[in-house]
Short mmCIF file of C-alpha atoms in Angstrom, two decimals:
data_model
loop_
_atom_site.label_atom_id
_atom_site.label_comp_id
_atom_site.label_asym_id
_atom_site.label_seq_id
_atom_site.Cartn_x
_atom_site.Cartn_y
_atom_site.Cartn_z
CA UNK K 80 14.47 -93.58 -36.04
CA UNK K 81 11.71 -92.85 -33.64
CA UNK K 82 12.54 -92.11 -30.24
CA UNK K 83 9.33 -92.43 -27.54
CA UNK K 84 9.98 -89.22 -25.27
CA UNK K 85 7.06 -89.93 -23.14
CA UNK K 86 9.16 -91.08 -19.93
CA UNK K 87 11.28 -87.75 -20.19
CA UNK K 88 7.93 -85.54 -19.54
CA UNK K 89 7.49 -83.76 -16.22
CA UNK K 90 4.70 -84.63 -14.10
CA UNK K 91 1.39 -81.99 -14.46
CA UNK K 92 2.62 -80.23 -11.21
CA UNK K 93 6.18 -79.87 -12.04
CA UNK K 94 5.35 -78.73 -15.79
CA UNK K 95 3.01 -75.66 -14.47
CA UNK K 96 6.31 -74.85 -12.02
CA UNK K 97 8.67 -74.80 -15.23
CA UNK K 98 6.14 -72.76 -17.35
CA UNK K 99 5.90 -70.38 -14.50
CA UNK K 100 9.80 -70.42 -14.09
CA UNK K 101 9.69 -69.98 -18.17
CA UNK K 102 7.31 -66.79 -18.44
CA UNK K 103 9.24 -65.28 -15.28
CA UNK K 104 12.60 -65.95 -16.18
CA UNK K 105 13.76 -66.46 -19.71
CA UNK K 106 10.59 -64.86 -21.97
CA UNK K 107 11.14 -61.36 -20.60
CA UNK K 108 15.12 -61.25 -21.73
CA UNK K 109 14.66 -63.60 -24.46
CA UNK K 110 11.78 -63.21 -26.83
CA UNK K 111 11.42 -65.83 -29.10
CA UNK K 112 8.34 -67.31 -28.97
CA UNK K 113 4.54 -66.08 -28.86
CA UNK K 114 3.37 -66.27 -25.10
CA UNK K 115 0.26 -66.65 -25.83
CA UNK K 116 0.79 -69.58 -28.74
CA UNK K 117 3.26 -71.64 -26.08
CA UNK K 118 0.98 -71.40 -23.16
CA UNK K 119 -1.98 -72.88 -25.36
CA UNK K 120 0.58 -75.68 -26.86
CA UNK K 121 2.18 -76.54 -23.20
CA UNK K 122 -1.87 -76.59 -21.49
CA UNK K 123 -2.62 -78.78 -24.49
CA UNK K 124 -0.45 -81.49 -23.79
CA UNK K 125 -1.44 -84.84 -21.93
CA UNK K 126 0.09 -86.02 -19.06
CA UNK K 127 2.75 -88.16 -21.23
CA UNK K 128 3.28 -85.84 -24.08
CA UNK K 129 1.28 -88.22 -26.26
CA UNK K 130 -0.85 -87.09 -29.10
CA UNK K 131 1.71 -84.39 -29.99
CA UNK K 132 4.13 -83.44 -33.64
CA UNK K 133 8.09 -83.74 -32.74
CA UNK K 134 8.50 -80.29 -33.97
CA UNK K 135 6.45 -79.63 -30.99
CA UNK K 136 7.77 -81.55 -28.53
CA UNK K 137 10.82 -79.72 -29.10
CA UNK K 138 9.65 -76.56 -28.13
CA UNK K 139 8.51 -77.84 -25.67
CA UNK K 140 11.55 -79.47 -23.96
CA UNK K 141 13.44 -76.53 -25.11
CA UNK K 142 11.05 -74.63 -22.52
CA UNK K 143 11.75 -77.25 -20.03
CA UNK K 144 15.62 -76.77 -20.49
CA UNK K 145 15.34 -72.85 -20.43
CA UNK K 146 12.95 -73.05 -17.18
CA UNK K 147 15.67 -75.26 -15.58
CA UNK K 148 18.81 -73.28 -16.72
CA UNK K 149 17.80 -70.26 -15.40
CA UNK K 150 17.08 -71.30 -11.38
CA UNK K 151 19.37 -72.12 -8.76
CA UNK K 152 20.24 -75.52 -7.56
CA UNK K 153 18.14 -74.41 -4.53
CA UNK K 154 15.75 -73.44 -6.36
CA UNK K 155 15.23 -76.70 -8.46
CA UNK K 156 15.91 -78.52 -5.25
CA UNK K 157 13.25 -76.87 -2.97
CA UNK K 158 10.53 -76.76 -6.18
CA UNK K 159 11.31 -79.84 -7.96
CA UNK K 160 12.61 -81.82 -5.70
CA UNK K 161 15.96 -82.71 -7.87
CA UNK K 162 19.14 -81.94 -8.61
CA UNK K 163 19.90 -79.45 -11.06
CA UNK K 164 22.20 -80.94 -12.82
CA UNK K 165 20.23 -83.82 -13.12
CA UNK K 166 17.74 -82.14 -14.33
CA UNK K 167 19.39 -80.23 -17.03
CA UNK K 168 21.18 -83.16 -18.24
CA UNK K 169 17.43 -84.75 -18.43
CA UNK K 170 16.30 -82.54 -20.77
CA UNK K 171 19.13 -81.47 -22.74
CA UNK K 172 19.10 -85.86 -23.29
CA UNK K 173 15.77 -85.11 -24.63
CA UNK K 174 16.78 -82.55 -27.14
CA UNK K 175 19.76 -84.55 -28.27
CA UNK K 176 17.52 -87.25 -29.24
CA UNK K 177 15.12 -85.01 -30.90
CA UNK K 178 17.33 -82.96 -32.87
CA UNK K 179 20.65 -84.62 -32.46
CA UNK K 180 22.52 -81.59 -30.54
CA UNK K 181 23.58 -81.21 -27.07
CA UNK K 182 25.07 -77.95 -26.38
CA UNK K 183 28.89 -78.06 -24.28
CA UNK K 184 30.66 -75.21 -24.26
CA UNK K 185 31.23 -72.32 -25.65
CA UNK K 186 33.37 -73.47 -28.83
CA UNK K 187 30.72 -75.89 -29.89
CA UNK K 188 27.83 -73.77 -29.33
CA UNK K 189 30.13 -70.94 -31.49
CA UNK K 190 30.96 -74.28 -34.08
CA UNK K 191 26.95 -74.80 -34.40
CA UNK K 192 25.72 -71.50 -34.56
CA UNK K 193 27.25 -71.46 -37.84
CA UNK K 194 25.12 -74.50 -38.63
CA UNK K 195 22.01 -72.42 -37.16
CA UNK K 196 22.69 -69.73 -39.59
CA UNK K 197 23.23 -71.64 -42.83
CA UNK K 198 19.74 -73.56 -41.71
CA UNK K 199 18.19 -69.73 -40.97
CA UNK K 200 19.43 -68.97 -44.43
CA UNK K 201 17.94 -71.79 -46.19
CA UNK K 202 15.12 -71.28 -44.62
CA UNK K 203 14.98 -67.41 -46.15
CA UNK K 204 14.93 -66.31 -42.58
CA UNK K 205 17.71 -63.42 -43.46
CA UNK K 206 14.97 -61.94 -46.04
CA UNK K 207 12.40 -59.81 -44.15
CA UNK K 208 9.19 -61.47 -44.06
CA UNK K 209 7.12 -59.18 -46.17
CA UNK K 210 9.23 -60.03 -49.36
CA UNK K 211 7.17 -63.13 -49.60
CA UNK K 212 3.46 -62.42 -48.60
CA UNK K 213 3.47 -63.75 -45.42
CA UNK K 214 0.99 -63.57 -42.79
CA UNK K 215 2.00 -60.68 -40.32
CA UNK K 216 2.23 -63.22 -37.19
CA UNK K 217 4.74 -65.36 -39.50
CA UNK K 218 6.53 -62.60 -40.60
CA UNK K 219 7.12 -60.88 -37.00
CA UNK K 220 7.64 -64.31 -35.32
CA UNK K 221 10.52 -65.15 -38.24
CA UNK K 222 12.11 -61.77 -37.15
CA UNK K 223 12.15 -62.85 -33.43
CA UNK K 224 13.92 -66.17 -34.84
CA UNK K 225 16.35 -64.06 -36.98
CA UNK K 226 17.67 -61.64 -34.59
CA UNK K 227 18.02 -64.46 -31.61
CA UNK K 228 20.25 -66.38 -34.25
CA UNK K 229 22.00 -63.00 -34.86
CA UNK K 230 22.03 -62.16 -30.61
CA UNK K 231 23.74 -65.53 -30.83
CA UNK K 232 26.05 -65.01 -33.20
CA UNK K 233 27.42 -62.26 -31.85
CA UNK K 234 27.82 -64.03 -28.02
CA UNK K 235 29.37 -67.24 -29.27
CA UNK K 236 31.64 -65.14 -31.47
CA UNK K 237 33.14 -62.40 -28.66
CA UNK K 238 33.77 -65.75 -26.61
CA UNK K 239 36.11 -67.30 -29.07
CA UNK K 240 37.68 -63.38 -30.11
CA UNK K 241 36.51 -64.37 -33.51
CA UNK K 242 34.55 -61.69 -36.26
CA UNK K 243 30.75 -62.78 -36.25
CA UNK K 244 29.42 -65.17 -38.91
CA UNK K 245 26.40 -62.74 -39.69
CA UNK K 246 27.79 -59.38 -41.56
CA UNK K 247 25.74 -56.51 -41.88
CA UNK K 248 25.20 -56.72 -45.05
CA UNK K 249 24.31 -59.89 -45.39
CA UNK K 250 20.72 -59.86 -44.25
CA UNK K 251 17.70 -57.43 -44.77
CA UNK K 252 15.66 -58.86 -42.05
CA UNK K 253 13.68 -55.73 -39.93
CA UNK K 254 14.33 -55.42 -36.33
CA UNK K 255 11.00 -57.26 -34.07
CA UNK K 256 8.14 -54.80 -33.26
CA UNK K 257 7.82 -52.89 -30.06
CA UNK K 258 4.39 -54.47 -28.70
CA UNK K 259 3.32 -56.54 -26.45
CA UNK K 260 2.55 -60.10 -27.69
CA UNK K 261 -1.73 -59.39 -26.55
CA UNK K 262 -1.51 -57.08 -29.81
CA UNK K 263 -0.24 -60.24 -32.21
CA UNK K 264 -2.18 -62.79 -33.21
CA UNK K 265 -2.08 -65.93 -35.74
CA UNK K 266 -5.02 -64.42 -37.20
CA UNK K 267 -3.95 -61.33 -37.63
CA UNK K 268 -4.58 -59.53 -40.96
CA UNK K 269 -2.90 -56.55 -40.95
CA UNK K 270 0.56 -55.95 -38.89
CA UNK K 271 -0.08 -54.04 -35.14
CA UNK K 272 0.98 -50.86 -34.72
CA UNK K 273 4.14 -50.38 -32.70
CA UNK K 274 3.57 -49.08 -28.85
CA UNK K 275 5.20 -46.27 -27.89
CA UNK K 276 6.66 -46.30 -24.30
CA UNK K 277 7.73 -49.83 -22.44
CA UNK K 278 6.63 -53.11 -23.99
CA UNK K 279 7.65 -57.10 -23.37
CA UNK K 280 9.94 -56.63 -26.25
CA UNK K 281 11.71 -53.55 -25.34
CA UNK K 282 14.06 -55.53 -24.00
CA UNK K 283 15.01 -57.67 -26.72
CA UNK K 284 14.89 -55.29 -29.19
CA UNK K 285 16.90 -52.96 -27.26
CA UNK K 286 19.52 -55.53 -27.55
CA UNK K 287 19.39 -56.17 -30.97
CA UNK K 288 19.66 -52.43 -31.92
CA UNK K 289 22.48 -51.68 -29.51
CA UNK K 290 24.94 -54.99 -30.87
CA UNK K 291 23.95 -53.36 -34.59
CA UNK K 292 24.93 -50.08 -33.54
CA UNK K 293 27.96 -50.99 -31.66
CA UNK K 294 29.45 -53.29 -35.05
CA UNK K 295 28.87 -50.32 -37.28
CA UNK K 296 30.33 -48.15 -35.07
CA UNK K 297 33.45 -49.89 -34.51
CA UNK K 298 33.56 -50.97 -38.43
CA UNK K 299 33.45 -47.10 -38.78
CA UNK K 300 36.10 -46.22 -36.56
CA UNK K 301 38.18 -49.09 -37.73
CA UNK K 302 38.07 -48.25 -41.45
CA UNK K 303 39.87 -44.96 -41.33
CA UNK K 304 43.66 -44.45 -41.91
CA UNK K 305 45.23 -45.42 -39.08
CA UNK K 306 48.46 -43.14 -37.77
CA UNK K 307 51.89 -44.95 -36.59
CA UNK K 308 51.80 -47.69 -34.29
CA UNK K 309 48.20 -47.93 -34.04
CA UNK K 310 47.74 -44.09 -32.28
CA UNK K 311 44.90 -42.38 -33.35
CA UNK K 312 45.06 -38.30 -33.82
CA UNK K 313 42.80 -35.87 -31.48
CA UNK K 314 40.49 -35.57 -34.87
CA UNK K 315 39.94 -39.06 -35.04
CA UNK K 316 39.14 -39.51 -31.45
CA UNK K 317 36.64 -36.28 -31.97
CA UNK K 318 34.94 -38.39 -35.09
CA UNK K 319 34.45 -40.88 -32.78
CA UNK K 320 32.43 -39.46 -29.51
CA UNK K 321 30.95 -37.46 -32.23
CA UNK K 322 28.96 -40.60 -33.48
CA UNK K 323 28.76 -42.39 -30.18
CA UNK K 324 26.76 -38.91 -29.08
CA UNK K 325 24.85 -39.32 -31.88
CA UNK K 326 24.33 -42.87 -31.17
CA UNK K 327 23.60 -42.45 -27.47
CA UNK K 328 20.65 -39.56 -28.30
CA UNK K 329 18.65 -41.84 -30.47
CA UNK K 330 19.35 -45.03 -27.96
CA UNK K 331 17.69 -41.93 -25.39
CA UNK K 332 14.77 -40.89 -27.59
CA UNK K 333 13.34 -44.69 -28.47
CA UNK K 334 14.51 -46.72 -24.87
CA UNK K 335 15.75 -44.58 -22.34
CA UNK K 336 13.09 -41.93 -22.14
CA UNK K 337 10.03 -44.88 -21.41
CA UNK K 338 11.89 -46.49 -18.95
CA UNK K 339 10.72 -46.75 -15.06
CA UNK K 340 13.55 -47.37 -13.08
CA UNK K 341 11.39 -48.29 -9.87
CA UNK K 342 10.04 -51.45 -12.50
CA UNK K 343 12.80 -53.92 -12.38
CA UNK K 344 13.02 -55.25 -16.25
CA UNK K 345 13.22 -51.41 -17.25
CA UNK K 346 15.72 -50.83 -14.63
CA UNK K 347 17.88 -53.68 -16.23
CA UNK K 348 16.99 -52.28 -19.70
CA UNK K 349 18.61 -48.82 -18.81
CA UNK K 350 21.58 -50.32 -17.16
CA UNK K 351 22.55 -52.49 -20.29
CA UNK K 352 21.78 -49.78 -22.62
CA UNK K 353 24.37 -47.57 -20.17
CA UNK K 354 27.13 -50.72 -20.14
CA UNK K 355 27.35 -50.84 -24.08
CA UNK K 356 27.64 -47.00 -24.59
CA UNK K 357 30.22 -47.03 -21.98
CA UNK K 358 31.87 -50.03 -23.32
CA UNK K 359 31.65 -48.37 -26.22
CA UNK K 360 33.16 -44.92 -24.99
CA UNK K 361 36.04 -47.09 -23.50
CA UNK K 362 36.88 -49.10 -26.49
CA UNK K 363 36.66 -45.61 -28.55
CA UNK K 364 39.69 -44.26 -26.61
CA UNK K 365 41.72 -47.33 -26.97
CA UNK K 366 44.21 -47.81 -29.85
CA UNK K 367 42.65 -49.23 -33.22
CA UNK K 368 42.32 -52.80 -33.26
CA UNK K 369 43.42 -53.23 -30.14
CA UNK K 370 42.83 -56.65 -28.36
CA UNK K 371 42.84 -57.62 -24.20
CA UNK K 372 46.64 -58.87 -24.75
CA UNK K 373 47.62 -55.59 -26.30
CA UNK K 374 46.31 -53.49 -23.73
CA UNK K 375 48.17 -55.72 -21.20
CA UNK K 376 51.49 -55.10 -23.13
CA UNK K 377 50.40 -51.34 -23.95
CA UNK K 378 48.82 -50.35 -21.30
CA UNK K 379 47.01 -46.72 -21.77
CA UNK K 380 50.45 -44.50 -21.94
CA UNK K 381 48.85 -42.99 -24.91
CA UNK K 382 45.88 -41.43 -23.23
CA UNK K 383 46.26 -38.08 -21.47
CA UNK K 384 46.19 -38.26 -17.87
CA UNK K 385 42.55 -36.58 -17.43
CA UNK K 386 40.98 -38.54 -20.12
CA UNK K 387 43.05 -41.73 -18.57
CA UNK K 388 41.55 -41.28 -14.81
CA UNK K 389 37.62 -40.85 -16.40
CA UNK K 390 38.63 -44.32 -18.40
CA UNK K 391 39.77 -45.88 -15.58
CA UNK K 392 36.60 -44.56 -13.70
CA UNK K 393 34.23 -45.67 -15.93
CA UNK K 394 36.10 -48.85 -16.54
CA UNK K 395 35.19 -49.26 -12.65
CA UNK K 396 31.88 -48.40 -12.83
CA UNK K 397 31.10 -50.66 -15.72
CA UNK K 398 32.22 -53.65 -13.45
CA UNK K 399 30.19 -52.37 -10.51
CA UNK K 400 26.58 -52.63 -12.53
CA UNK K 401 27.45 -55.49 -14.62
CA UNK K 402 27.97 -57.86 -11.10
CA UNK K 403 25.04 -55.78 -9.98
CA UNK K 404 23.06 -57.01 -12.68
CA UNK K 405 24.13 -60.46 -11.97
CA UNK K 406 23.30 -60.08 -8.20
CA UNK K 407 20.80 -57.72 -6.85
CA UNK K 408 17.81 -59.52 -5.66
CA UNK K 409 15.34 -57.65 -7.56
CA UNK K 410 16.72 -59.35 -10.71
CA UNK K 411 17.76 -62.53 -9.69
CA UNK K 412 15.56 -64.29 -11.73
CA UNK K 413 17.60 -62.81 -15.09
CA UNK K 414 21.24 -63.64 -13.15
CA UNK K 415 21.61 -66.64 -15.42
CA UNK K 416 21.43 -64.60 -18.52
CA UNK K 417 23.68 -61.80 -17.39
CA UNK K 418 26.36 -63.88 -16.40
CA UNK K 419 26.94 -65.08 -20.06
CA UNK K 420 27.90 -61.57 -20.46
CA UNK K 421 31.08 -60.90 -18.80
CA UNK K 422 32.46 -57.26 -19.34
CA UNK K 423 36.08 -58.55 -20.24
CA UNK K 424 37.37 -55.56 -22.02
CA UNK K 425 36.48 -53.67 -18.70
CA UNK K 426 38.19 -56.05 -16.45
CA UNK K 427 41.42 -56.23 -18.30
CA UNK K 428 41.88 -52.25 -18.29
CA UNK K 429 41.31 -52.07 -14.76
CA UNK K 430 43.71 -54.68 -13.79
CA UNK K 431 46.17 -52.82 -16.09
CA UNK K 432 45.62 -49.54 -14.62
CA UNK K 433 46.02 -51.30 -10.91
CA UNK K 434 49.61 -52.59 -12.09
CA UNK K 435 50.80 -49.28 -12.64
CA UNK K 436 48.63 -47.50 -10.47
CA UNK K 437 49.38 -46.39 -6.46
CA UNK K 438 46.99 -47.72 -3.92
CA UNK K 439 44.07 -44.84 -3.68
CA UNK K 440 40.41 -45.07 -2.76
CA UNK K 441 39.37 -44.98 -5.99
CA UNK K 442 41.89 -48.60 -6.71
CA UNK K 443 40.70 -50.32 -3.46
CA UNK K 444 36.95 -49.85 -4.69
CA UNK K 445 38.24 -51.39 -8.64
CA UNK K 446 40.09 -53.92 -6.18
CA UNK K 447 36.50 -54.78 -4.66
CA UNK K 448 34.59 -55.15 -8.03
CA UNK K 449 37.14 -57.01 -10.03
CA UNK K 450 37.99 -59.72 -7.63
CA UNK K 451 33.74 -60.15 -7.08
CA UNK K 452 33.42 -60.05 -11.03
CA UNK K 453 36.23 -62.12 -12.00
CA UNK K 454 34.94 -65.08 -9.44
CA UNK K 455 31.32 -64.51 -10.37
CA UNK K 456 32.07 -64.33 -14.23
CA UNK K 457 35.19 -67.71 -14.29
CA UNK K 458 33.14 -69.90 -11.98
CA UNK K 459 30.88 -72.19 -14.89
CA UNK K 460 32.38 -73.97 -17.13
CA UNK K 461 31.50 -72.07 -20.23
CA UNK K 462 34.02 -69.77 -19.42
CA UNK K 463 36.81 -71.36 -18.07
CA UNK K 464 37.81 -72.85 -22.12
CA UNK K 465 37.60 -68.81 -23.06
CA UNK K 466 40.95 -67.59 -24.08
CA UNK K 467 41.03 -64.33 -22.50
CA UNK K 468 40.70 -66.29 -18.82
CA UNK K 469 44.84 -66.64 -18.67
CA UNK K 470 45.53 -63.36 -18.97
CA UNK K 471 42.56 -62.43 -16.26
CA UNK K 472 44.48 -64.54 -14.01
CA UNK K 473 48.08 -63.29 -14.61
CA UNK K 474 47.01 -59.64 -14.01
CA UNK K 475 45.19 -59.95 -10.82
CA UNK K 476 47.99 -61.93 -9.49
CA UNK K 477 50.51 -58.72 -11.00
CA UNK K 478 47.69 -56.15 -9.68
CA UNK K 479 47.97 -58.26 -6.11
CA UNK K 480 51.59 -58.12 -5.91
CA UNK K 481 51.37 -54.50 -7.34
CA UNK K 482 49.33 -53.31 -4.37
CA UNK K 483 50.70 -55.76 -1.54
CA UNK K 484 47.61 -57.68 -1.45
CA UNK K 485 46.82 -61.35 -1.15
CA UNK K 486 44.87 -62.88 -3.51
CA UNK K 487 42.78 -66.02 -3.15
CA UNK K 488 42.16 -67.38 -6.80
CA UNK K 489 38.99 -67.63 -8.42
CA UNK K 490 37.29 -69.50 -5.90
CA UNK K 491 37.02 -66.24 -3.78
CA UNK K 492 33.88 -65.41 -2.23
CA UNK K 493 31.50 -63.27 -3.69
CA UNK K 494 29.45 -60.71 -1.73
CA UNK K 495 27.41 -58.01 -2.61
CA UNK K 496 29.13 -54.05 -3.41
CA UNK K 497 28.29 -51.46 -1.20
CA UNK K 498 27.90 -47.95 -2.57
CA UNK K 499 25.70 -48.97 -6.03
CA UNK K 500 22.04 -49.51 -5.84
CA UNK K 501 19.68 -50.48 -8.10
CA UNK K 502 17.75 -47.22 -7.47
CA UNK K 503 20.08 -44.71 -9.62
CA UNK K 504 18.84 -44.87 -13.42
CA UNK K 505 22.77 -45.83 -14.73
CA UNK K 506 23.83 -42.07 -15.45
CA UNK K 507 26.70 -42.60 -14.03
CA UNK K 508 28.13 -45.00 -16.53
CA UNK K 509 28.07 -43.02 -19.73
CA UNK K 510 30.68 -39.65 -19.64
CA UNK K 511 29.72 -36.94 -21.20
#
């Protein structure tokens, strides 16, 4: 049934604000689509999104959306001139009556991911693109597709503490190129050469190797013999930062090195590269298999005591950049995307270590952090239906009691940390 989507346009005004918002915004940390190829289809379109294909007009309101979703109410309110939630709801109507979705929450948007991936794989997307003679614009722009569905994937699956529907040996699809999207074309003949140094995919593709890295690396350290109860031996442990090194010095050599730290984007690239090594690091010291209840129950007893105070550092630190990265006003514009990544794992050993830990500098300043993160990271509704939000709660009402503190719920103010800045590069995170 045909649907007339015409009253559900912007005005002209409003659509040039949203496909600013769009190319500031959302392209640089998600890059799906061909700048160049969007901004020609969006300047194309009348005033009433006649004269246009539905498969267009869906990209098109899918810009709308992402434009929207990733400002403030004040910000839609002082641009636009409406509500944000109006707004959103406007648009995401729009989609639902152009492709019958409507994403909710975070178990439906894990339920149809799996729908997005049986669709990507009937579509061949999880075949690389040269297999079949494609152009080289198709065949980088299907790779873009393929690794957002993976990026996906791997989000909607960590929310519901459930193995991702993509395996790694599943696909054969190569990672995006590293160029800018002036060097692609949809009359390009030959493929461009990849840039070497900082490009607007770095980002993206950053991502995509790091999540890769970080599954075979834990499928590695999971598929050993495990010793009693779960322990792991000091040879097992050495295995482990053994690869993570190795993983770490090529994660230097092909993102780290071309990063400016005085550019915000690269800043952000360097600090996220930092949080999953260290995630890494921390989950590599924790007993095999081990999920956020068991380290509630366990606790770290196993871990020597100076290996357990540079966990429980790190842990700290990990929280302290990760609300940065949601906060700082250099990157606001990207706080929408960072805050679907809460750093769970970290919070969850911190408030552990706080339980059984006497009050000390060092626990007033993981004090600081977690009750900032935890308020930042439980106040949307995409992750209040989470299942690791009831333990959150129980231990920093335990860690409160623990250190004679009052706490306020979630609703506590946030504020910004003192003592991390935007200017140091992210050393700090990953131990050496």
């Amino acid at each position: 049934m045909a649907v007339s989507l015409s009253v559900f346009h912007p005005t002209m005004a409003h659509r040039r604000i949203l496909w600013n918002v769009f190319e500031e915004n959302v392209i640089p940390v998600v890059m799906i689509f061909h700048k160049p190829s969007i901004r020609d289809i969006m300047a194309s379109v009348a005033a009433d999104g006649s004269g246009i294909d539905r498969a267009l007009e869906a990209v098109i309101f899918a810009v709308y959306f992402a434009a929207v979703t990733s400002m403030d109410p004040e910000q839609c309110a002082e641009t636009l001139g409406e509500d944000h939630s109006y707004l959103q709801q406007h648009y995401r109507t729009t989609l639902f009556l152009t492709c019958l979705r409507a994403p909710e929450d975070a178990a439906f948007v894990w339920t149809m991911t799996a729908a997005v991936h049986r669709m990507a794989q009937g579509l061949g997307l999880h075949r690389d693109g040269t297999y079949f003679g494609l152009s080289p614009f198709e065949v980088e722009i299907r790779r873009r597709l393929w690794w957002s569905i993976y990026l996906l994937d791997s989000r909607s699956s960590e929310f519901r503490a459930i193995g991702p529907q993509i395996t790694e040996h599943s696909y054969d699809t190569r990672l995006p190129l590293n160029i800018d999207d002036s060097a692609l074309s949809p009359d390009s003949i030959e493929a461009p050469e990849e840039k070497v140094g900082f490009t607007e995919m770095t980002f993206c593709l950053a991502r995509c190797e790091m999540i890769v890295r970080h599954r075979r690396f834990h499928l590695n350290i999971h598929s050993g013999t495990s010793s009693s109860q779960g322990e792991q031996t000091s040879h097992q442990l050495g295995e482990r930062m053994h690869a993570l090194e190795q993983i770490s010095g090529q994660l230097q050599d092909r993102y780290l090195r071309s990063c400016d730290v005085s550019v915000p984007i690269q800043w952000v690239t360097a600090t996220v590269i930092r949080l999953a090594l260290a995630r890494s690091w921390l989950i590599a010291h924790l007993p095999e298999r081990v999920t956020a209840e068991e380290i509630t129950l366990r606790g770290t007893s196993s871990v020597q005591d100076p290996t357990r105070e540079q966990l429980f550092q790190t842990a700290v630190e990990v929280l302290e950049f990760a609300y940065l990265l949601d906060t700082d006003p250099r990157t606001k514009q990207w706080s929408w995307f960072f805050e679907s990544y809460p750093q769970w794992h970290s919070v969850v050993f911190v408030l552990s270590e706080l339980c059984a830990r006497p009050r000390t500098i060092l626990t007033d300043r993981a004090w600081a952090v977690t009750v900032r993160a935890v308020a930042r990271w439980t106040n949307t509704d995409f992750r209040k239906g989470g299942i690791t939000l009831k333990i959150i709660l129980q231990l920093m009402e335990q860690a409160a009691t623990a250190h004679g503190r009052v706490w306020a719920g979630i609703g506590t103010q946030t504020s910004p940390l003192s003592g991390v800045s935007q200017e140091s590069d992210g050393q700090m995170l990953y131990p050496s």
